[in-house]
Amino acid sequence: VQLVESGGGLVQAGGSLRLSCAASGFIFSSRYMGWYRQAPGKQREYVATITSDHNTDYANAVKGRFTVSRDNAKNTVYLQMNRLKPEDTAVYYCNVVLGYTYWGQGTQVTVSS
Protein backbone atom coordinates (compact mmCIF):
# COMPACT_ATOMS: atom_id res chain seq x y z
CA VAL A 1 0.00 0.00 0.00
CA GLN A 2 1.31 3.42 -0.93
CA LEU A 3 -0.26 6.85 -0.45
CA VAL A 4 1.50 9.90 -1.90
CA GLU A 5 0.21 13.39 -1.14
CA SER A 6 1.05 16.46 -3.19
CA GLY A 7 -0.16 19.98 -3.83
CA GLY A 8 0.78 21.70 -0.60
CA GLY A 9 2.48 25.06 -0.47
CA LEU A 10 2.41 28.59 0.84
CA VAL A 11 -0.72 30.64 0.24
CA GLN A 12 -2.15 33.86 1.60
CA ALA A 13 -5.25 33.86 3.77
CA GLY A 14 -8.35 33.69 1.61
CA GLY A 15 -6.56 31.72 -1.08
CA SER A 16 -7.05 28.18 -2.35
CA LEU A 17 -5.07 24.98 -2.77
CA ARG A 18 -5.92 21.55 -4.10
CA LEU A 19 -4.23 18.56 -2.51
CA SER A 20 -3.95 15.19 -4.22
CA CYS A 21 -3.34 11.75 -2.80
CA ALA A 22 -2.32 9.05 -5.27
CA ALA A 23 -3.01 5.55 -3.98
CA SER A 24 -1.73 2.14 -4.98
CA GLY A 25 -1.54 -1.40 -3.67
CA PHE A 26 -5.23 -1.95 -2.92
CA ILE A 27 -8.62 -1.77 -4.62
CA PHE A 28 -9.02 2.00 -4.38
CA SER A 29 -12.62 2.23 -5.62
CA SER A 30 -13.98 0.08 -2.80
CA ARG A 31 -12.39 1.98 0.09
CA TYR A 32 -13.22 5.01 2.17
CA MET A 33 -10.44 7.59 1.99
CA GLY A 34 -9.69 10.13 4.69
CA TRP A 35 -7.85 13.41 5.07
CA TYR A 36 -6.27 14.47 8.35
CA ARG A 37 -3.95 17.29 9.36
CA GLN A 38 -1.41 17.99 12.08
CA ALA A 39 -0.36 21.47 13.10
CA PRO A 40 2.91 22.09 14.98
CA GLY A 41 2.60 21.05 18.60
CA LYS A 42 -0.88 19.63 18.13
CA GLN A 43 -2.39 16.20 17.68
CA ARG A 44 -3.39 14.95 14.27
CA GLU A 45 -7.02 15.88 13.60
CA TYR A 46 -9.72 14.72 11.26
CA VAL A 47 -10.53 16.82 8.19
CA ALA A 48 -12.74 14.86 5.79
CA THR A 49 -13.80 11.47 4.48
CA ILE A 50 -15.15 10.25 1.17
CA THR A 51 -16.83 6.88 0.89
CA SER A 52 -16.67 4.42 -1.97
CA ASP A 53 -20.08 5.80 -3.00
CA HIS A 54 -18.72 9.36 -3.02
CA ASN A 55 -20.57 10.37 0.12
CA THR A 56 -18.62 12.93 2.10
CA ASP A 57 -18.16 14.09 5.67
CA TYR A 58 -16.27 17.06 7.06
CA ALA A 59 -14.95 18.37 10.32
CA ASN A 60 -16.83 21.43 11.49
CA ALA A 61 -13.70 23.55 11.16
CA VAL A 62 -13.57 23.05 7.38
CA LYS A 63 -17.21 22.52 6.46
CA GLY A 64 -18.28 24.87 3.68
CA ARG A 65 -14.68 25.67 2.70
CA PHE A 66 -13.13 22.30 1.85
CA THR A 67 -14.38 19.72 -0.65
CA VAL A 68 -13.18 16.13 -0.85
CA SER A 69 -13.55 14.19 -4.11
CA ARG A 70 -12.14 11.12 -5.77
CA ASP A 71 -11.29 9.86 -9.24
CA ASN A 72 -11.39 6.07 -9.17
CA ALA A 73 -9.95 5.86 -12.68
CA LYS A 74 -6.83 7.62 -11.41
CA ASN A 75 -6.78 6.04 -7.93
CA THR A 76 -6.60 9.55 -6.53
CA VAL A 77 -8.44 11.46 -3.83
CA TYR A 78 -8.46 15.25 -3.74
CA LEU A 79 -8.99 17.94 -1.15
CA GLN A 80 -10.01 21.30 -2.56
CA MET A 81 -9.37 23.95 0.08
CA ASN A 82 -10.91 27.39 -0.37
CA ARG A 83 -10.99 30.50 1.83
CA LEU A 84 -7.95 29.27 3.66
CA LYS A 85 -7.17 30.63 7.12
CA PRO A 86 -3.88 30.80 9.03
CA GLU A 87 -5.26 28.15 11.40
CA ASP A 88 -5.41 25.73 8.46
CA THR A 89 -1.60 25.65 8.48
CA ALA A 90 -0.58 22.03 9.01
CA VAL A 91 0.83 18.93 7.39
CA TYR A 92 -2.02 17.22 5.56
CA TYR A 93 -2.22 13.45 5.32
CA CYS A 94 -4.48 11.05 3.50
CA ASN A 95 -5.25 7.63 4.92
CA VAL A 96 -6.97 4.36 4.22
CA VAL A 97 -8.00 1.66 6.67
CA LEU A 98 -7.34 -1.90 5.54
CA GLY A 99 -7.40 -3.57 8.93
CA TYR A 100 -4.29 -1.55 9.55
CA THR A 101 -4.37 2.21 8.99
CA TYR A 102 -2.04 3.41 6.25
CA TRP A 103 -0.83 7.01 5.98
CA GLY A 104 0.97 9.00 3.35
CA GLN A 105 4.07 11.07 4.07
CA GLY A 106 2.06 14.28 4.22
CA THR A 107 2.19 17.60 2.40
CA GLN A 108 2.80 20.94 4.09
CA VAL A 109 0.19 23.68 3.82
CA THR A 110 1.14 27.10 5.14
CA VAL A 111 -1.37 29.94 5.18
CA SER A 112 0.03 33.40 5.82
CA SER A 113 -2.04 36.18 7.35
N, CA and C atoms as an extended XYZ file, in Angstrom:
339
Properties=species:S:1:pos:R:3:atomname:S:1:resname:S:1:resid:I:1 pbc="F F F"
N         0.848       -1.178        0.000 N   VAL     1
C         0.000        0.000        0.000 CA  VAL     1
C         0.893        1.240        0.000 C   VAL     1
N         0.561        2.165       -0.880 N   GLN     2
C         1.310        3.415       -0.934 CA  GLN     2
C         0.336        4.571       -1.136 C   GLN     2
N         0.522        5.624       -0.345 N   LEU     3
C        -0.262        6.846       -0.455 CA  LEU     3
C         0.729        7.998       -0.594 C   LEU     3
N         0.569        8.801       -1.632 N   VAL     4
C         1.499        9.899       -1.895 CA  VAL     4
C         0.718       11.193       -2.064 C   VAL     4
N         0.880       12.091       -1.095 N   GLU     5
C         0.210       13.387       -1.145 CA  GLU     5
C         1.059       14.396       -1.912 C   GLU     5
N         0.385       15.350       -2.512 N   SER     6
C         1.051       16.462       -3.193 CA  SER     6
C         0.115       17.654       -3.246 C   SER     6
N         0.666       18.788       -3.638 N   GLY     7
C        -0.156       19.975       -3.826 CA  GLY     7
C        -0.081       21.010       -2.732 C   GLY     7
N         0.654       20.713       -1.668 N   GLY     8
C         0.780       21.695       -0.602 CA  GLY     8
C         1.633       22.873       -1.029 C   GLY     8
N         1.673       23.881       -0.179 N   GLY     9
C         2.484       25.056       -0.466 CA  GLY     9
C         2.147       26.197        0.450 C   GLY     9
N         2.643       27.375        0.077 N   LEU    10
C         2.411       28.594        0.838 CA  LEU    10
C         1.361       29.428        0.113 C   LEU    10
N         0.358       29.872        0.841 N   VAL    11
C        -0.724       30.643        0.244 CA  VAL    11
C        -1.160       31.711        1.240 C   VAL    11
N        -1.647       32.817        0.720 N   GLN    12
C        -2.155       33.862        1.600 CA  GLN    12
C        -3.547       33.510        2.097 C   GLN    12
N        -3.900       34.053        3.225 N   ALA    13
C        -5.247       33.857        3.767 CA  ALA    13
C        -6.288       34.273        2.732 C   ALA    13
N        -7.321       33.448        2.607 N   GLY    14
C        -8.353       33.685        1.612 CA  GLY    14
C        -8.111       32.965        0.309 C   GLY    14
N        -6.922       32.415        0.135 N   GLY    15
C        -6.564       31.718       -1.083 CA  GLY    15
C        -7.031       30.277       -1.100 C   GLY    15
N        -6.621       29.561       -2.147 N   SER    16
C        -7.052       28.176       -2.353 CA  SER    16
C        -5.867       27.287       -2.700 C   SER    16
N        -6.006       26.028       -2.366 N   LEU    17
C        -5.070       24.981       -2.773 CA  LEU    17
C        -5.866       23.713       -3.033 C   LEU    17
N        -5.334       22.873       -3.908 N   ARG    18
C        -5.924       21.550       -4.104 CA  ARG    18
C        -4.849       20.501       -3.833 C   ARG    18
N        -5.125       19.670       -2.856 N   LEU    19
C        -4.235       18.565       -2.515 CA  LEU    19
C        -4.663       17.311       -3.266 C   LEU    19
N        -3.689       16.482       -3.583 N   SER    20
C        -3.952       15.192       -4.216 CA  SER    20
C        -3.314       14.090       -3.392 C   SER    20
N        -3.906       12.926       -3.458 N   CYS    21
C        -3.343       11.745       -2.804 CA  CYS    21
C        -3.472       10.587       -3.786 C   CYS    21
N        -2.344       10.159       -4.322 N   ALA    22
C        -2.316        9.048       -5.265 CA  ALA    22
C        -2.123        7.755       -4.497 C   ALA    22
N        -3.007        6.796       -4.735 N   ALA    23
C        -3.015        5.547       -3.976 CA  ALA    23
C        -2.664        4.367       -4.868 C   ALA    23
N        -2.040        3.376       -4.257 N   SER    24
C        -1.732        2.143       -4.982 CA  SER    24
C        -1.618        0.998       -3.988 C   SER    24
N        -1.738       -0.233       -4.501 N   GLY    25
C        -1.545       -1.403       -3.674 CA  GLY    25
C        -2.806       -1.997       -3.068 C   GLY    25
N        -3.952       -1.417       -3.394 N   PHE    26
C        -5.227       -1.953       -2.916 CA  PHE    26
C        -6.308       -1.532       -3.905 C   PHE    26
N        -7.520       -2.093       -3.719 N   ILE    27
C        -8.623       -1.766       -4.618 CA  ILE    27
C        -9.205       -0.431       -4.186 C   ILE    27
N        -8.715        0.635       -4.797 N   PHE    28
C        -9.021        2.003       -4.377 CA  PHE    28
C       -10.525        2.277       -4.390 C   PHE    28
N       -11.216        1.852       -5.438 N   SER    29
C       -12.616        2.231       -5.623 CA  SER    29
C       -13.536        1.706       -4.525 C   SER    29
N       -13.117        0.702       -3.802 N   SER    30
C       -13.980        0.077       -2.800 CA  SER    30
C       -13.733        0.600       -1.391 C   SER    30
N       -12.813        1.546       -1.243 N   ARG    31
C       -12.387        1.977        0.092 CA  ARG    31
C       -12.719        3.436        0.406 C   ARG    31
N       -13.126        3.650        1.674 N   TYR    32
C       -13.221        5.013        2.170 CA  TYR    32
C       -11.805        5.599        2.198 C   TYR    32
N       -11.712        6.879        1.899 N   MET    33
C       -10.436        7.591        1.994 CA  MET    33
C       -10.617        8.793        2.921 C   MET    33
N        -9.607        9.033        3.732 N   GLY    34
C        -9.691       10.128        4.685 CA  GLY    34
C        -8.570       11.135        4.524 C   GLY    34
N        -8.860       12.360        4.962 N   TRP    35
C        -7.849       13.409        5.073 CA  TRP    35
C        -7.754       13.838        6.532 C   TRP    35
N        -6.552       13.997        7.014 N   TYR    36
C        -6.268       14.475        8.354 CA  TYR    36
C        -5.190       15.558        8.257 C   TYR    36
N        -5.015       16.281        9.332 N   ARG    37
C        -3.948       17.288        9.363 CA  ARG    37
C        -3.345       17.371       10.752 C   ARG    37
N        -2.100       17.832       10.801 N   GLN    38
C        -1.412       17.995       12.078 CA  GLN    38
C        -0.648       19.296       12.070 C   GLN    38
N        -1.048       20.192       12.946 N   ALA    39
C        -0.360       21.467       13.103 CA  ALA    39
C         0.781       21.314       14.103 C   ALA    39
N         1.772       22.199       14.046 N   PRO    40
C         2.914       22.094       14.975 CA  PRO    40
C         2.441       22.095       16.422 C   PRO    40
N         2.919       21.126       17.189 N   GLY    41
C         2.597       21.048       18.604 CA  GLY    41
C         1.211       20.548       18.920 C   GLY    41
N         0.470       20.102       17.909 N   LYS    42
C        -0.884       19.629       18.130 CA  LYS    42
C        -1.029       18.189       17.659 C   LYS    42
N        -2.113       17.560       18.118 N   GLN    43
C        -2.390       16.204       17.679 CA  GLN    43
C        -2.967       16.215       16.262 C   GLN    43
N        -2.807       15.099       15.590 N   ARG    44
C        -3.394       14.947       14.271 CA  ARG    44
C        -4.915       15.006       14.407 C   ARG    44
N        -5.575       15.740       13.505 N   GLU    45
C        -7.015       15.877       13.597 CA  GLU    45
C        -7.689       15.532       12.272 C   GLU    45
N        -8.913       15.125       12.395 N   TYR    46
C        -9.722       14.718       11.257 CA  TYR    46
C       -10.120       15.915       10.417 C   TYR    46
N       -10.098       15.755        9.097 N   VAL    47
C       -10.526       16.819        8.187 CA  VAL    47
C       -11.748       16.387        7.382 C   VAL    47
N       -11.646       15.252        6.682 N   ALA    48
C       -12.741       14.862        5.792 CA  ALA    48
C       -12.620       13.397        5.423 C   ALA    48
N       -13.743       12.837        4.983 N   THR    49
C       -13.800       11.471        4.484 CA  THR    49
C       -14.653       11.427        3.234 C   THR    49
N       -14.291       10.548        2.313 N   ILE    50
C       -15.149       10.253        1.170 CA  ILE    50
C       -15.306        8.745        1.087 C   ILE    50
N       -16.558        8.294        0.953 N   THR    51
C       -16.830        6.875        0.891 CA  THR    51
C       -16.637        6.347       -0.520 C   THR    51
N       -16.776        5.038       -0.644 N   SER    52
C       -16.675        4.420       -1.967 CA  SER    52
C       -17.828        4.867       -2.863 C   SER    52
N       -18.924        5.297       -2.254 N   ASP    53
C       -20.083        5.796       -3.004 CA  ASP    53
C       -20.058        7.311       -3.176 C   ASP    53
N       -18.922        7.914       -2.868 N   HIS    54
C       -18.724        9.363       -3.022 CA  HIS    54
C       -19.514       10.194       -2.021 C   HIS    54
N       -19.996        9.584       -0.951 N   ASN    55
C       -20.569       10.371        0.124 CA  ASN    55
C       -19.430       11.014        0.909 C   ASN    55
N       -19.683       12.182        1.444 N   THR    56
C       -18.618       12.931        2.100 CA  THR    56
C       -19.009       13.362        3.507 C   THR    56
N       -17.990       13.605        4.301 N   ASP    57
C       -18.164       14.089        5.666 CA  ASP    57
C       -17.005       15.025        5.967 C   ASP    57
N       -17.281       16.053        6.782 N   TYR    58
C       -16.267       17.062        7.063 CA  TYR    58
C       -16.233       17.417        8.542 C   TYR    58
N       -15.055       17.783        8.997 N   ALA    59
C       -14.945       18.371       10.322 CA  ALA    59
C       -15.603       19.747       10.294 C   ALA    59
N       -16.152       20.138       11.431 N   ASN    60
C       -16.833       21.429       11.494 CA  ASN    60
C       -15.920       22.585       11.098 C   ASN    60
N       -14.639       22.459       11.413 N   ALA    61
C       -13.697       23.554       11.158 CA  ALA    61
C       -13.512       23.849        9.671 C   ALA    61
N       -13.817       22.873        8.813 N   VAL    62
C       -13.568       23.052        7.379 CA  VAL    62
C       -14.848       22.998        6.560 C   VAL    62
N       -15.953       22.679        7.186 N   LYS    63
C       -17.210       22.520        6.458 CA  LYS    63
C       -17.572       23.821        5.753 C   LYS    63
N       -17.936       23.690        4.472 N   GLY    64
C       -18.280       24.867        3.680 CA  GLY    64
C       -17.100       25.504        2.973 C   GLY    64
N       -15.881       25.117        3.346 N   ARG    65
C       -14.676       25.674        2.703 CA  ARG    65
C       -13.881       24.615        1.951 C   ARG    65
N       -13.887       23.386        2.460 N   PHE    66
C       -13.129       22.299        1.848 CA  PHE    66
C       -14.085       21.334        1.152 C   PHE    66
N       -13.598       20.722        0.068 N   THR    67
C       -14.375       19.716       -0.650 CA  THR    67
C       -13.476       18.524       -0.964 C   THR    67
N       -13.916       17.358       -0.546 N   VAL    68
C       -13.178       16.132       -0.851 CA  VAL    68
C       -13.851       15.449       -2.037 C   VAL    68
N       -13.030       14.903       -2.934 N   SER    69
C       -13.545       14.194       -4.107 CA  SER    69
C       -12.572       13.078       -4.460 C   SER    69
N       -12.996       12.224       -5.364 N   ARG    70
C       -12.140       11.122       -5.771 CA  ARG    70
C       -12.326       10.839       -7.240 C   ARG    70
N       -11.264       10.322       -7.860 N   ASP    71
C       -11.293        9.859       -9.239 CA  ASP    71
C       -10.818        8.410       -9.211 C   ASP    71
N       -11.752        7.494       -9.280 N   ASN    72
C       -11.394        6.075       -9.167 CA  ASN    72
C       -10.582        5.595      -10.366 C   ASN    72
N       -10.747        6.236      -11.510 N   ALA    73
C        -9.954        5.855      -12.684 CA  ALA    73
C        -8.481        6.191      -12.496 C   ALA    73
N        -8.209        7.200      -11.667 N   LYS    74
C        -6.826        7.618      -11.412 CA  LYS    74
C        -6.328        7.189      -10.036 C   LYS    74
N        -7.163        6.464       -9.287 N   ASN    75
C        -6.782        6.039       -7.928 CA  ASN    75
C        -6.297        7.227       -7.097 C   ASN    75
N        -7.029        8.312       -7.182 N   THR    76
C        -6.605        9.548       -6.532 CA  THR    76
C        -7.775       10.188       -5.791 C   THR    76
N        -7.475       10.679       -4.610 N   VAL    77
C        -8.438       11.456       -3.831 CA  VAL    77
C        -7.907       12.885       -3.717 C   VAL    77
N        -8.825       13.834       -3.741 N   TYR    78
C        -8.459       15.247       -3.736 CA  TYR    78
C        -9.059       15.961       -2.532 C   TYR    78
N        -8.427       17.048       -2.159 N   LEU    79
C        -8.991       17.939       -1.152 CA  LEU    79
C        -8.856       19.362       -1.677 C   LEU    79
N        -9.981       19.913       -2.115 N   GLN    80
C       -10.009       21.301       -2.564 CA  GLN    80
C       -10.239       22.188       -1.352 C   GLN    80
N        -9.314       23.098       -1.108 N   MET    81
C        -9.366       23.949        0.084 CA  MET    81
C        -9.512       25.403       -0.364 C   MET    81
N       -10.630       26.003       -0.016 N   ASN    82
C       -10.909       27.389       -0.367 CA  ASN    82
C       -10.998       28.241        0.890 C   ASN    82
N       -10.900       29.538        0.702 N   ARG    83
C       -10.989       30.501        1.826 CA  ARG    83
C       -10.107       30.062        2.987 C   ARG    83
N        -8.881       29.777        2.660 N   LEU    84
C        -7.946       29.266        3.662 CA  LEU    84
C        -7.668       30.308        4.738 C   LEU    84
N        -7.439       29.799        5.951 N   LYS    85
C        -7.169       30.630        7.116 CA  LYS    85
C        -5.803       30.252        7.683 C   LYS    85
N        -5.165       31.149        8.408 N   PRO    86
C        -3.882       30.795        9.031 CA  PRO    86
C        -3.979       29.547        9.912 C   PRO    86
N        -5.118       29.333       10.545 N   GLU    87
C        -5.261       28.154       11.400 CA  GLU    87
C        -5.383       26.855       10.609 C   GLU    87
N        -5.456       26.940        9.280 N   ASP    88
C        -5.412       25.732        8.456 CA  ASP    88
C        -3.985       25.255        8.213 C   ASP    88
N        -2.998       26.032        8.647 N   THR    89
C        -1.597       25.652        8.485 CA  THR    89
C        -1.326       24.337        9.204 C   THR    89
N        -0.812       23.365        8.457 N   ALA    90
C        -0.581       22.027        9.008 CA  ALA    90
C         0.045       21.155        7.926 C   ALA    90
N         0.492       19.994        8.340 N   VAL    91
C         0.827       18.934        7.388 CA  VAL    91
C        -0.443       18.118        7.175 C   VAL    91
N        -0.798       17.934        5.919 N   TYR    92
C        -2.025       17.224        5.556 CA  TYR    92
C        -1.680       15.809        5.082 C   TYR    92
N        -2.438       14.853        5.612 N   TYR    93
C        -2.215       13.447        5.320 CA  TYR    93
C        -3.493       12.823        4.771 C   TYR    93
N        -3.343       11.892        3.843 N   CYS    94
C        -4.481       11.046        3.498 CA  CYS    94
C        -4.271        9.683        4.143 C   CYS    94
N        -5.373        8.960        4.338 N   ASN    95
C        -5.251        7.635        4.917 CA  ASN    95
C        -6.291        6.686        4.354 C   ASN    95
N        -6.024        5.410        4.554 N   VAL    96
C        -6.968        4.357        4.218 CA  VAL    96
C        -6.842        3.281        5.293 C   VAL    96
N        -7.984        2.706        5.650 N   VAL    97
C        -7.999        1.660        6.668 CA  VAL    97
C        -8.231        0.321        5.979 C   VAL    97
N        -7.265       -0.550        6.124 N   LEU    98
C        -7.345       -1.898        5.543 CA  LEU    98
C        -7.001       -2.897        6.648 C   LEU    98
N        -7.795       -2.856        7.727 N   GLY    99
C        -7.396       -3.573        8.933 CA  GLY    99
C        -6.395       -2.687        9.654 C   GLY    99
N        -5.289       -2.504        9.087 N   TYR   100
C        -4.290       -1.549        9.546 CA  TYR   100
C        -4.541       -0.196        8.864 C   TYR   100
N        -4.194        0.885        9.572 N   THR   101
C        -4.370        2.209        8.988 CA  THR   101
C        -3.080        2.651        8.305 C   THR   101
N        -3.191        2.955        7.022 N   TYR   102
C        -2.039        3.409        6.246 CA  TYR   102
C        -2.110        4.920        6.062 C   TYR   102
N        -0.940        5.557        6.127 N   TRP   103
C        -0.828        7.007        5.976 CA  TRP   103
C         0.181        7.336        4.890 C   TRP   103
N        -0.043        8.461        4.230 N   GLY   104
C         0.966        8.996        3.345 CA  GLY   104
C         2.026        9.745        4.138 C   GLY   104
N         2.969       10.348        3.412 N   GLN   105
C         4.068       11.066        4.067 CA  GLN   105
C         3.666       12.490        4.447 C   GLN   105
N         2.560       12.955        3.899 N   GLY   106
C         2.060       14.283        4.223 CA  GLY   106
C         2.557       15.350        3.258 C   GLY   106
N         1.799       16.439        3.194 N   THR   107
C         2.194       17.598        2.398 CA  THR   107
C         1.928       18.856        3.224 C   THR   107
N         2.888       19.760        3.242 N   GLN   108
C         2.801       20.940        4.091 CA  GLN   108
C         1.936       22.017        3.444 C   GLN   108
N         1.007       22.534        4.224 N   VAL   109
C         0.194       23.682        3.818 CA  VAL   109
C         0.462       24.806        4.809 C   VAL   109
N         0.887       25.942        4.298 N   THR   110
C         1.144       27.102        5.140 CA  THR   110
C         0.318       28.270        4.633 C   THR   110
N        -0.498       28.826        5.527 N   VAL   111
C        -1.367       29.944        5.181 CA  VAL   111
C        -0.887       31.176        5.931 C   VAL   111
N        -0.476       32.170        5.188 N   SER   112
C         0.026       33.396        5.815 CA  SER   112
C        -1.105       34.403        5.994 C   SER   112
N        -0.988       35.187        7.051 N   SER   113
C        -2.044       36.176        7.347 CA  SER   113
C        -1.775       37.507        6.664 C   SER   113
